Coordinates of C-alpha atoms and ligand atoms in Angstrom, one line a residue:
M59 CA 227.0 194.8 17.0
D60 CA 229.9 192.4 17.5
F61 CA 229.9 189.9 14.6
R62 CA 232.1 187.0 13.8
K63 CA 234.0 188.3 10.8
S64 CA 231.8 186.6 8.1
D65 CA 231.1 189.4 5.6
Y66 CA 228.3 188.5 3.2
E67 CA 227.8 192.0 2.1
S68 CA 230.9 192.2 -0.1
Y69 CA 230.9 188.6 -1.2
D70 CA 228.5 186.8 -3.6
Y71 CA 227.7 183.6 -1.7
S72 CA 226.0 182.0 -4.7
K73 CA 229.5 181.7 -6.3
F74 CA 230.4 179.3 -3.5
W75 CA 227.8 176.9 -4.6
E76 CA 228.3 177.4 -8.4
D77 CA 231.6 175.6 -8.0
D78 CA 231.1 172.0 -9.3
R79 CA 233.1 170.7 -6.4
R80 CA 230.2 171.7 -4.0
L81 CA 227.6 169.7 -5.9
Y82 CA 228.1 166.7 -3.6
E83 CA 227.4 168.8 -0.4
D84 CA 224.5 170.7 -2.0
K85 CA 222.8 167.4 -3.0
S86 CA 223.6 165.7 0.2
E87 CA 222.0 168.6 2.2
R88 CA 218.9 168.5 0.0
M89 CA 218.6 164.8 0.4
A90 CA 218.5 165.2 4.2
L91 CA 216.2 168.2 4.1
R92 CA 213.7 166.3 2.0
R93 CA 213.7 163.5 4.5
L94 CA 213.0 165.9 7.3
I95 CA 210.2 167.8 5.5
A96 CA 208.6 164.7 4.0
G97 CA 204.9 164.2 5.0
I98 CA 204.4 167.7 6.5
G99 CA 201.6 169.4 4.7
G100 CA 202.3 173.0 3.7
E101 CA 198.7 174.3 4.1
N102 CA 198.3 177.1 6.7
K103 CA 201.9 176.7 7.8
I104 CA 204.3 179.6 8.5
F105 CA 207.8 178.5 7.5
F106 CA 210.9 180.5 8.5
D107 CA 214.3 180.1 6.9
I108 CA 216.7 181.9 9.3
G109 CA 220.0 182.8 7.8
C110 CA 218.6 182.0 4.3
G111 CA 221.5 183.3 2.4
Y112 CA 220.6 183.7 -1.3
G113 CA 217.6 181.3 -0.9
R114 CA 219.6 178.3 -2.1
L115 CA 217.1 175.9 -0.5
F116 CA 213.9 177.7 -1.3
N117 CA 212.7 175.0 -3.8
E118 CA 212.8 172.4 -1.0
Y119 CA 210.2 174.3 1.1
K120 CA 208.3 176.3 -1.5
D121 CA 205.1 174.5 -0.8
F122 CA 204.5 176.0 2.7
E123 CA 201.8 178.5 2.7
T124 CA 203.7 181.5 4.1
I125 CA 207.5 181.7 3.8
I126 CA 209.6 184.2 5.7
L127 CA 213.3 184.5 4.7
I128 CA 215.5 186.2 7.2
D129 CA 219.2 187.0 6.9
Y130 CA 221.6 189.7 8.2
S131 CA 223.0 190.3 4.8
L132 CA 221.0 192.7 2.5
N133 CA 223.2 191.6 -0.3
N134 CA 222.2 187.9 0.1
L135 CA 218.5 188.8 0.6
K136 CA 218.6 190.9 -2.6
N137 CA 220.0 187.8 -4.5
A138 CA 217.4 185.6 -2.7
R139 CA 214.6 187.9 -3.8
E140 CA 215.7 188.0 -7.5
R141 CA 216.3 184.3 -7.5
I142 CA 212.9 183.4 -6.0
E143 CA 211.1 185.9 -8.3
R144 CA 212.6 184.0 -11.3
F145 CA 211.8 180.7 -9.7
L146 CA 208.1 181.7 -9.2
K147 CA 207.6 183.5 -12.5
N148 CA 204.9 181.1 -13.6
T149 CA 203.1 181.3 -10.2
P150 CA 203.3 185.1 -9.4
G151 CA 200.5 184.8 -6.7
K152 CA 202.9 182.7 -4.6
L153 CA 205.4 185.5 -4.3
A154 CA 202.8 187.5 -2.3
S155 CA 203.2 185.0 0.5
V156 CA 207.0 185.1 0.5
Y157 CA 208.6 187.7 2.7
F158 CA 212.2 189.0 3.0
I159 CA 213.5 190.4 6.2
A160 CA 217.0 191.7 7.2
A161 CA 217.5 191.0 10.9
D162 CA 219.9 189.5 13.3
A163 CA 219.0 185.8 14.2
T164 CA 219.7 186.6 17.8
S165 CA 217.2 189.5 18.0
L166 CA 214.3 188.6 15.7
P167 CA 211.5 191.2 14.8
V168 CA 209.0 188.4 15.1
K169 CA 206.0 187.9 17.4
S170 CA 206.3 185.1 20.0
D171 CA 204.6 181.8 19.2
C172 CA 204.0 182.3 15.5
A173 CA 206.2 180.0 13.6
D174 CA 205.1 176.5 12.6
I175 CA 208.5 175.5 11.3
I176 CA 211.9 177.0 11.4
L177 CA 214.9 176.0 9.3
T178 CA 218.5 177.1 9.8
V179 CA 221.3 175.7 7.7
R180 CA 225.0 176.6 7.9
V181 CA 224.4 179.6 10.2
V182 CA 224.9 178.8 13.9
H183 CA 228.7 178.4 13.3
H184 CA 228.7 182.2 12.5
L185 CA 226.9 183.4 15.6
D186 CA 228.7 185.1 18.5
N187 CA 226.0 184.1 20.9
P188 CA 224.4 180.8 19.7
E189 CA 222.5 180.5 23.0
K190 CA 220.7 183.7 22.4
Y191 CA 219.7 182.5 18.9
F192 CA 218.2 179.3 20.5
D193 CA 216.3 181.4 23.0
E194 CA 214.8 183.3 20.1
I195 CA 213.8 180.1 18.3
V196 CA 212.0 178.9 21.4
R197 CA 210.3 182.3 21.7
I198 CA 208.9 182.5 18.1
L199 CA 208.1 178.8 17.6
K200 CA 204.6 177.6 18.5
N201 CA 204.1 174.7 20.9
K202 CA 204.8 171.5 18.9
G203 CA 206.5 173.6 16.3
L204 CA 209.3 171.9 14.3
F205 CA 212.8 173.1 14.2
F206 CA 215.2 171.8 11.5
L207 CA 218.8 172.7 12.4
E208 CA 222.0 172.0 10.5
F209 CA 225.3 172.4 12.3
A210 CA 229.0 171.7 11.7
N211 CA 230.0 168.6 13.5
K212 CA 233.5 168.8 15.3
R213 CA 233.3 165.0 16.2
N214 CA 233.4 163.9 12.6
L215 CA 235.3 160.8 11.3
K216 CA 238.1 162.9 9.6
N217 CA 238.8 164.9 12.8
I218 CA 238.8 161.7 14.9
L219 CA 241.4 160.1 12.6
R220 CA 243.4 163.3 12.5
F221 CA 243.3 163.5 16.3
F222 CA 244.5 159.9 16.7
V223 CA 247.5 160.3 14.3
R224 CA 248.3 163.6 16.1
K225 CA 247.5 165.8 13.1
M226 CA 245.0 167.7 15.3
D227 CA 245.7 169.1 18.7
T228 CA 242.2 169.8 20.0
S229 CA 240.1 166.7 20.9
P230 CA 237.0 166.2 18.8
F231 CA 235.5 164.6 21.8
N232 CA 235.6 167.7 24.0
L233 CA 232.1 169.2 24.3
K234 CA 233.3 172.8 24.0
P235 CA 232.7 174.3 20.5
S236 CA 235.9 174.6 18.5
Q237 CA 236.8 177.7 16.6
I238 CA 238.0 177.1 13.0
G239 CA 239.9 180.0 11.6
E240 CA 238.4 183.4 12.3
T241 CA 234.8 182.9 11.4
I242 CA 233.6 179.4 12.1
L243 CA 232.5 177.4 15.2
N244 CA 232.1 173.6 15.0
F245 CA 229.9 171.9 17.6
H246 CA 229.9 168.5 19.3
P247 CA 226.5 166.8 18.7
D248 CA 226.0 166.3 22.5
Y249 CA 226.6 170.0 23.1
I250 CA 223.8 170.9 20.6
S251 CA 221.5 168.2 21.9
D252 CA 222.0 169.6 25.5
I253 CA 221.1 173.1 24.3
L254 CA 217.9 171.7 22.7
K255 CA 216.9 169.5 25.6
K256 CA 217.4 172.3 28.1
R257 CA 214.8 174.3 26.0
N258 CA 212.2 171.5 26.0
F259 CA 213.0 170.2 22.5
T260 CA 212.7 166.5 21.7
I261 CA 215.0 165.5 18.9
K262 CA 212.9 163.3 16.5
K263 CA 215.5 162.6 13.8
S264 CA 219.3 163.1 13.4
I265 CA 220.9 162.8 9.9
S266 CA 224.6 162.6 9.3
V267 CA 225.3 164.5 6.1
S268 CA 228.1 164.9 3.5
N269 CA 229.6 161.8 5.0
F270 CA 232.1 161.3 2.1
R271 CA 233.3 164.8 1.9
L272 CA 236.8 164.4 0.6
N273 CA 238.2 166.2 -2.5
L274 CA 240.0 163.1 -3.5
L275 CA 236.8 161.0 -3.5
K276 CA 235.0 163.7 -5.5
K277 CA 237.5 163.1 -8.3
F278 CA 237.3 159.3 -8.0
P279 CA 234.9 157.5 -7.8
G280 CA 233.2 160.9 -8.4
T281 CA 230.1 162.8 -7.2
K282 CA 227.5 160.5 -8.7
T283 CA 228.9 157.5 -6.9
L284 CA 229.4 159.3 -3.7
L285 CA 225.8 160.4 -3.7
F286 CA 224.7 156.8 -4.1
F287 CA 226.6 155.9 -1.0
E288 CA 225.5 159.1 0.7
K289 CA 221.8 158.1 0.2
F290 CA 222.5 154.7 1.7
Y291 CA 224.4 156.1 4.7
Q292 CA 221.8 158.7 5.4
K293 CA 219.1 156.1 5.3
F294 CA 220.7 153.3 7.3
F295 CA 223.6 154.7 9.4
S296 CA 222.5 158.2 10.3
F297 CA 222.4 157.3 13.9
V298 CA 226.2 157.2 13.7
L299 CA 226.9 160.9 13.6
L300 CA 230.3 160.9 12.0
G301 CA 229.6 163.2 9.1
P302 CA 230.9 166.8 9.0
S303 CA 227.4 168.2 8.9
I304 CA 224.4 167.1 11.0
F305 CA 220.7 167.8 10.3
L306 CA 218.3 167.6 13.3
K307 CA 214.5 167.6 13.4
S308 CA 213.2 168.6 16.8
V309 CA 209.8 169.3 18.2
L310 CA 209.1 171.9 20.8
D311 CA 207.1 170.8 23.8
G312 CA 205.6 172.5 26.9
K313 CA 204.5 175.8 25.6
G314 CA 200.8 175.5 26.1
P315 CA 198.1 174.5 23.7
E316 CA 199.0 173.2 20.3
D317 CA 198.1 175.6 17.5
I318 CA 200.2 174.3 14.6
G319 CA 198.9 175.4 11.2
R320 CA 195.9 177.1 12.7
N321 CA 196.8 180.8 12.0
K322 CA 196.5 182.3 8.6
I323 CA 198.3 185.6 8.2
T324 CA 197.0 188.4 6.0
G325 CA 200.3 190.2 6.0
L326 CA 203.6 190.9 7.7
E327 CA 201.8 193.1 10.3
D328 CA 200.4 189.9 11.8
I329 CA 203.8 188.5 12.7
L330 CA 206.3 191.4 13.1
I331 CA 207.3 193.3 16.2
C332 CA 209.5 196.4 16.7
I333 CA 213.0 195.3 17.6
Y334 CA 213.4 198.3 19.8
C335 CA 210.3 198.4 22.0
G336 CA 209.0 194.8 21.3
K337 CA 205.5 196.0 20.5
T338 CA 203.3 194.7 17.7
S339 CA 202.1 198.2 16.7
L340 CA 203.8 198.4 13.3
I341 CA 202.3 200.2 10.3
L342 CA 203.4 198.8 7.0
N343 CA 203.5 200.5 3.7
K344 CA 205.6 199.7 0.5
S345 CA 208.6 201.9 1.4
M346 CA 208.9 201.7 5.2
I347 CA 207.5 200.3 8.4
Q348 CA 206.8 202.5 11.4
C349 CA 206.3 201.6 15.0
K350 CA 203.3 203.5 16.3
N351 CA 204.5 203.0 19.9
C352 CA 208.2 204.2 19.8
G353 CA 208.1 206.0 16.4
R354 CA 211.1 204.0 14.9
I355 CA 211.2 203.6 11.2
F356 CA 212.4 200.6 9.3
A357 CA 213.1 201.0 5.6
C358 CA 211.8 198.7 2.9
E359 CA 213.9 198.5 -0.3
D360 CA 213.5 196.2 -3.2
G361 CA 210.9 194.2 -1.3
I362 CA 213.2 193.7 1.7
Y363 CA 212.2 195.0 5.2
N364 CA 215.2 196.1 7.1
F365 CA 215.1 195.4 10.8
K366 CA 218.9 195.6 11.4
K367 CA 219.5 197.5 14.6
K368 CA 221.3 200.9 14.1
D369 CA 222.6 201.4 17.6
Ligands
SAM449 C1 226.9 180.0 5.0 S1 225.6 181.0 4.7 C2 224.2 179.9 4.7 C3 223.1 180.3 3.9 C4 221.9 179.3 3.7 N1 221.3 178.9 4.9 C5 222.4 178.1 2.9 O1 222.6 177.0 3.4 O2 222.7 178.3 1.7 C6 225.3 181.8 6.3 C7 224.3 182.9 6.3 O3 224.0 183.3 7.6 C8 223.8 184.7 7.6 N2 224.1 185.2 9.0 C9 225.3 185.2 9.7 N3 225.1 185.7 10.9 C10 223.8 186.0 11.0 C11 223.0 186.6 12.0 N4 223.5 187.0 13.2 N5 221.7 186.8 11.8 C12 221.1 186.5 10.6 N6 221.9 185.9 9.6 C13 223.2 185.7 9.8 C14 224.9 185.2 6.6 O4 224.5 186.5 6.2 C15 224.7 184.1 5.5 O5 223.7 184.5 4.6

């Protein structure tokens, strides 16, 4: 598989967020996510966090009935599982409805039309084929399902100013994604909105996030003050998408009858498919999953089902 060179297997991603200088971004993202999730009841809902990392945002969506965390990195998933186990130590029953799956976001081992809500934060910039990922989202999301997407915004205020004083060559107004270094793609908001509209999504809410992300400002006036202004900006000026990070809430239309929140699942068998033959004929046990149709075996280690393709 041809991946952008982001290697999360030999890197502890949680360290990135332990740095105090990231507190502002972490809190700004949670602020936005809370606004997107507010008012959606968790009962009977199947919630997917695709590219979940080490489960940083789990406590923001912990109330959904079934939670599926998917990531390509086994290392991140192991950390996510340990972290969530600690978090749920007083409600051990809840852990039984939280599942951990290693898989590629552009080839998901998930049945069509089974997700009520999908969240993806800080991931699309890593993908070699973002279009394929969006096709997968449409495939697994139910009609009227919700899609919460965060993407890095190339048309942010800092880039616009840098472009006008000629400190940046590539125009932030150009719709084409920009490559930053070796591993990151930044997107124009109109580029993402085109992708979504072409796939029958209606964007319900856009939030401009981390609007005051400047190291200098983090020192003075400091994170607390920045977060005060951030809250104000997110609430009243979010339609001006000038922040470095954008959160979108979209709803999927035109896929047939609405069945949000109707399906209860009894186990992973109800939602998984074989990534090789696409069939639902999977038999699960604690240490592996086998496809009855094509015979492929997928290992399960430390509670993580491994659906990464081997060829
Ligand atoms: C910057 S981290 C973000 C993690 C988490 N969403 C957060 O905001 O804390 C990007 C994550 O995307 C995962 N990732 C990158 N490419 C992926 C792919 N093709 N399929 C699934 N996950 C992928 C990485 O392993 C990593 O955990």
